[in-house]
Amino acid sequence: MWTQHVVMNIPDRERVYREFRRILRPGGKLAFFDVLAADANLELHFPVPWAESSETSFLLTQDETSSVLVTASFTITAWNDVTKEALKWIVQQKPPTQGFNLGVVMGPRFAEMSANLARNLREGRVCLVMGICTAASTRS
């Protein structure tokens, strides 16, 4: 199972991960690429691509995320903070001048959302993590 930038809008993360574990066979893999809170005490600059405000943004820290995954009967087998690589990629991007693109899908505030995401990354408010977890042989 693969998720990419999905769980940031879900307040009950433990329930989501338990459900992922329920549908995976023992030894099955959960791979994810998510935005996490770098520091639970830092406020984000909104809007961001996943939320207009804090009312719909439910970021966990790296420690909170790993704890919830373990509680849901996953073993974390890979954990890569790719924030620096993402920042390099963001700097190289040029806005498309025409045609179908993510800005069309996200709407007129996409430029502001993207700028705030980059700012939150630069200021250490959020981080980007790619991970792989293995479903335990027994569920807790």
PDB file of C-alpha atoms in Angstrom:
ATOM      1  CA  MET A   1       0.000   0.000   0.000  1.00  0.00           C
ATOM      2  CA  TRP A   2       1.269   3.468  -0.894  1.00  0.00           C
ATOM      3  CA  THR A   3       0.080   6.850   0.367  1.00  0.00           C
ATOM      4  CA  GLN A   4       1.384  10.228  -0.696  1.00  0.00           C
ATOM      5  CA  HIS A   5       0.414  13.408   1.139  1.00  0.00           C
ATOM      6  CA  VAL A   6      -2.814  11.854   2.400  1.00  0.00           C
ATOM      7  CA  VAL A   7      -2.982  11.769   6.191  1.00  0.00           C
ATOM      8  CA  MET A   8      -2.407  15.455   6.947  1.00  0.00           C
ATOM      9  CA  ASN A   9      -6.183  16.093   6.929  1.00  0.00           C
ATOM     10  CA  ILE A  10      -7.138  13.132   9.121  1.00  0.00           C
ATOM     11  CA  PRO A  11      -7.367  13.873  12.853  1.00  0.00           C
ATOM     12  CA  ASP A  12      -7.567  10.244  14.049  1.00  0.00           C
ATOM     13  CA  ARG A  13      -4.260   8.987  12.677  1.00  0.00           C
ATOM     14  CA  GLU A  14      -4.203   5.919  14.911  1.00  0.00           C
ATOM     15  CA  ARG A  15      -7.481   4.724  13.416  1.00  0.00           C
ATOM     16  CA  VAL A  16      -6.185   5.247   9.859  1.00  0.00           C
ATOM     17  CA  TYR A  17      -3.014   3.268  10.491  1.00  0.00           C
ATOM     18  CA  ARG A  18      -4.947   0.495  12.285  1.00  0.00           C
ATOM     19  CA  GLU A  19      -7.189   0.231   9.220  1.00  0.00           C
ATOM     20  CA  PHE A  20      -4.157   0.097   6.914  1.00  0.00           C
ATOM     21  CA  ARG A  21      -2.785  -2.684   9.105  1.00  0.00           C
ATOM     22  CA  ARG A  22      -6.124  -4.525   9.077  1.00  0.00           C
ATOM     23  CA  ILE A  23      -6.165  -4.837   5.292  1.00  0.00           C
ATOM     24  CA  LEU A  24      -2.497  -5.808   4.947  1.00  0.00           C
ATOM     25  CA  ARG A  25      -1.327  -9.378   5.344  1.00  0.00           C
ATOM     26  CA  PRO A  26       1.437 -10.017   7.882  1.00  0.00           C
ATOM     27  CA  GLY A  27       4.665  -8.890   6.238  1.00  0.00           C
ATOM     28  CA  GLY A  28       2.757  -6.535   3.910  1.00  0.00           C
ATOM     29  CA  LYS A  29       4.222  -3.094   3.306  1.00  0.00           C
ATOM     30  CA  LEU A  30       2.929   0.402   3.889  1.00  0.00           C
ATOM     31  CA  ALA A  31       4.964   3.021   2.038  1.00  0.00           C
ATOM     32  CA  PHE A  32       4.261   6.695   2.600  1.00  0.00           C
ATOM     33  CA  PHE A  33       5.440  10.166   1.642  1.00  0.00           C
ATOM     34  CA  ASP A  34       4.005  12.698   4.071  1.00  0.00           C
ATOM     35  CA  VAL A  35       4.335  16.184   5.446  1.00  0.00           C
ATOM     36  CA  LEU A  36       5.010  16.088   9.191  1.00  0.00           C
ATOM     37  CA  ALA A  37       5.285  18.770  11.849  1.00  0.00           C
ATOM     38  CA  ALA A  38       8.949  19.474  12.504  1.00  0.00           C
ATOM     39  CA  ASP A  39       8.033  20.954  15.883  1.00  0.00           C
ATOM     40  CA  ALA A  40       4.569  20.603  17.435  1.00  0.00           C
ATOM     41  CA  ASN A  41       4.934  24.046  19.045  1.00  0.00           C
ATOM     42  CA  LEU A  42       5.432  25.984  15.804  1.00  0.00           C
ATOM     43  CA  GLU A  43       2.419  27.450  13.987  1.00  0.00           C
ATOM     44  CA  LEU A  44       2.241  26.978  10.226  1.00  0.00           C
ATOM     45  CA  HIS A  45       1.798  29.669   7.613  1.00  0.00           C
ATOM     46  CA  PHE A  46      -1.539  29.028   5.862  1.00  0.00           C
ATOM     47  CA  PRO A  47      -2.922  28.278   3.371  1.00  0.00           C
ATOM     48  CA  VAL A  48      -0.886  25.221   2.382  1.00  0.00           C
ATOM     49  CA  PRO A  49      -1.699  22.662  -0.337  1.00  0.00           C
ATOM     50  CA  TRP A  50      -3.531  20.366   2.099  1.00  0.00           C
ATOM     51  CA  ALA A  51      -5.356  22.943   4.247  1.00  0.00           C
ATOM     52  CA  GLU A  52      -6.701  26.483   4.218  1.00  0.00           C
ATOM     53  CA  SER A  53      -6.220  26.805   7.991  1.00  0.00           C
ATOM     54  CA  SER A  54      -5.246  24.932  11.139  1.00  0.00           C
ATOM     55  CA  GLU A  55      -8.825  23.636  11.478  1.00  0.00           C
ATOM     56  CA  THR A  56      -8.200  21.091   8.695  1.00  0.00           C
ATOM     57  CA  SER A  57      -4.481  20.423   9.184  1.00  0.00           C
ATOM     58  CA  PHE A  58      -3.559  17.578  11.522  1.00  0.00           C
ATOM     59  CA  LEU A  59       0.201  17.152  11.343  1.00  0.00           C
ATOM     60  CA  LEU A  60       2.037  14.863  13.722  1.00  0.00           C
ATOM     61  CA  THR A  61       5.736  15.097  14.493  1.00  0.00           C
ATOM     62  CA  GLN A  62       8.155  12.385  13.439  1.00  0.00           C
ATOM     63  CA  ASP A  63       8.119  10.920  16.961  1.00  0.00           C
ATOM     64  CA  GLU A  64       4.314  10.988  17.143  1.00  0.00           C
ATOM     65  CA  THR A  65       4.002   9.393  13.707  1.00  0.00           C
ATOM     66  CA  SER A  66       6.426   6.577  14.471  1.00  0.00           C
ATOM     67  CA  SER A  67       4.695   5.935  17.808  1.00  0.00           C
ATOM     68  CA  VAL A  68       1.260   5.692  16.173  1.00  0.00           C
ATOM     69  CA  LEU A  69       2.606   3.354  13.490  1.00  0.00           C
ATOM     70  CA  VAL A  70       4.135   1.035  16.089  1.00  0.00           C
ATOM     71  CA  THR A  71       0.910   1.119  18.125  1.00  0.00           C
ATOM     72  CA  ALA A  72      -0.967   0.054  14.966  1.00  0.00           C
ATOM     73  CA  SER A  73       1.301  -3.045  14.714  1.00  0.00           C
ATOM     74  CA  PHE A  74       3.788  -1.827  12.120  1.00  0.00           C
ATOM     75  CA  THR A  75       7.550  -2.153  12.211  1.00  0.00           C
ATOM     76  CA  ILE A  76       9.286   0.835  10.661  1.00  0.00           C
ATOM     77  CA  THR A  77      11.837  -0.511   8.189  1.00  0.00           C
ATOM     78  CA  ALA A  78      12.834   2.734   6.446  1.00  0.00           C
ATOM     79  CA  TRP A  79      12.537   6.378   7.470  1.00  0.00           C
ATOM     80  CA  ASN A  80      14.012   9.107   5.294  1.00  0.00           C
ATOM     81  CA  ASP A  81      13.659  12.820   5.943  1.00  0.00           C
ATOM     82  CA  VAL A  82      13.749  14.264   2.408  1.00  0.00           C
ATOM     83  CA  THR A  83      13.166  17.906   3.373  1.00  0.00           C
ATOM     84  CA  LYS A  84      16.490  19.184   2.010  1.00  0.00           C
ATOM     85  CA  GLU A  85      15.989  17.409  -1.313  1.00  0.00           C
ATOM     86  CA  ALA A  86      12.438  18.763  -1.577  1.00  0.00           C
ATOM     87  CA  LEU A  87      13.609  22.319  -0.930  1.00  0.00           C
ATOM     88  CA  LYS A  88      16.189  22.000  -3.711  1.00  0.00           C
ATOM     89  CA  TRP A  89      13.485  20.700  -6.053  1.00  0.00           C
ATOM     90  CA  ILE A  90      11.065  23.515  -5.128  1.00  0.00           C
ATOM     91  CA  VAL A  91      13.666  26.189  -5.903  1.00  0.00           C
ATOM     92  CA  GLN A  92      14.170  24.728  -9.396  1.00  0.00           C
ATOM     93  CA  GLN A  93      10.463  24.747 -10.301  1.00  0.00           C
ATOM     94  CA  LYS A  94       9.096  27.260 -12.774  1.00  0.00           C
ATOM     95  CA  PRO A  95       5.378  28.029 -12.966  1.00  0.00           C
ATOM     96  CA  PRO A  96       3.757  26.490 -16.044  1.00  0.00           C
ATOM     97  CA  THR A  97       2.595  29.054 -18.573  1.00  0.00           C
ATOM     98  CA  GLN A  98      -0.196  27.008 -20.120  1.00  0.00           C
ATOM     99  CA  GLY A  99      -1.927  23.642 -20.241  1.00  0.00           C
ATOM    100  CA  PHE A 100      -3.145  21.323 -17.537  1.00  0.00           C
ATOM    101  CA  ASN A 101      -1.082  21.500 -14.337  1.00  0.00           C
ATOM    102  CA  LEU A 102      -1.419  21.199 -10.581  1.00  0.00           C
ATOM    103  CA  GLY A 103      -2.355  24.873 -10.308  1.00  0.00           C
ATOM    104  CA  VAL A 104      -5.457  24.197 -12.396  1.00  0.00           C
ATOM    105  CA  VAL A 105      -6.472  21.405 -10.012  1.00  0.00           C
ATOM    106  CA  MET A 106      -5.668  23.305  -6.796  1.00  0.00           C
ATOM    107  CA  GLY A 107      -7.250  26.591  -7.848  1.00  0.00           C
ATOM    108  CA  PRO A 108      -6.303  30.259  -7.798  1.00  0.00           C
ATOM    109  CA  ARG A 109      -4.578  30.131  -4.384  1.00  0.00           C
ATOM    110  CA  PHE A 110      -2.103  27.451  -5.448  1.00  0.00           C
ATOM    111  CA  ALA A 111       0.782  29.919  -5.798  1.00  0.00           C
ATOM    112  CA  GLU A 112       0.187  31.176  -2.235  1.00  0.00           C
ATOM    113  CA  MET A 113      -0.179  27.603  -0.933  1.00  0.00           C
ATOM    114  CA  SER A 114       3.067  26.554  -2.592  1.00  0.00           C
ATOM    115  CA  ALA A 115       4.912  29.618  -1.302  1.00  0.00           C
ATOM    116  CA  ASN A 116       3.701  28.890   2.238  1.00  0.00           C
ATOM    117  CA  LEU A 117       4.748  25.248   1.985  1.00  0.00           C
ATOM    118  CA  ALA A 118       8.232  26.320   0.897  1.00  0.00           C
ATOM    119  CA  ARG A 119       8.380  28.887   3.714  1.00  0.00           C
ATOM    120  CA  ASN A 120       7.241  26.318   6.304  1.00  0.00           C
ATOM    121  CA  LEU A 121       9.940  23.926   5.054  1.00  0.00           C
ATOM    122  CA  ARG A 122      12.660  26.612   5.100  1.00  0.00           C
ATOM    123  CA  GLU A 123      11.687  27.784   8.587  1.00  0.00           C
ATOM    124  CA  GLY A 124      11.704  24.246  10.001  1.00  0.00           C
ATOM    125  CA  ARG A 125       7.979  24.214  10.718  1.00  0.00           C
ATOM    126  CA  VAL A 126       7.334  21.101   8.611  1.00  0.00           C
ATOM    127  CA  CYS A 127       9.405  18.309   7.146  1.00  0.00           C
ATOM    128  CA  LEU A 128       8.867  15.741   4.412  1.00  0.00           C
ATOM    129  CA  VAL A 129       9.364  12.079   5.251  1.00  0.00           C
ATOM    130  CA  MET A 130       9.301   8.937   3.133  1.00  0.00           C
ATOM    131  CA  GLY A 131       8.957   5.688   5.014  1.00  0.00           C
ATOM    132  CA  ILE A 132       8.262   2.007   4.706  1.00  0.00           C
ATOM    133  CA  CYS A 133       6.571  -0.045   7.393  1.00  0.00           C
ATOM    134  CA  THR A 134       6.014  -3.770   7.617  1.00  0.00           C
ATOM    135  CA  ALA A 135       2.794  -5.194   9.011  1.00  0.00           C
ATOM    136  CA  ALA A 136       3.528  -7.270  12.108  1.00  0.00           C
ATOM    137  CA  SER A 137       2.547 -10.925  12.173  1.00  0.00           C
ATOM    138  CA  THR A 138       0.040 -10.187  14.927  1.00  0.00           C
ATOM    139  CA  ARG A 139      -2.166  -7.171  15.450  1.00  0.00           C
ATOM    140  CA  SER A 140      -2.161  -5.333  18.749  1.00  0.00           C
TER     141      SER A 140
END
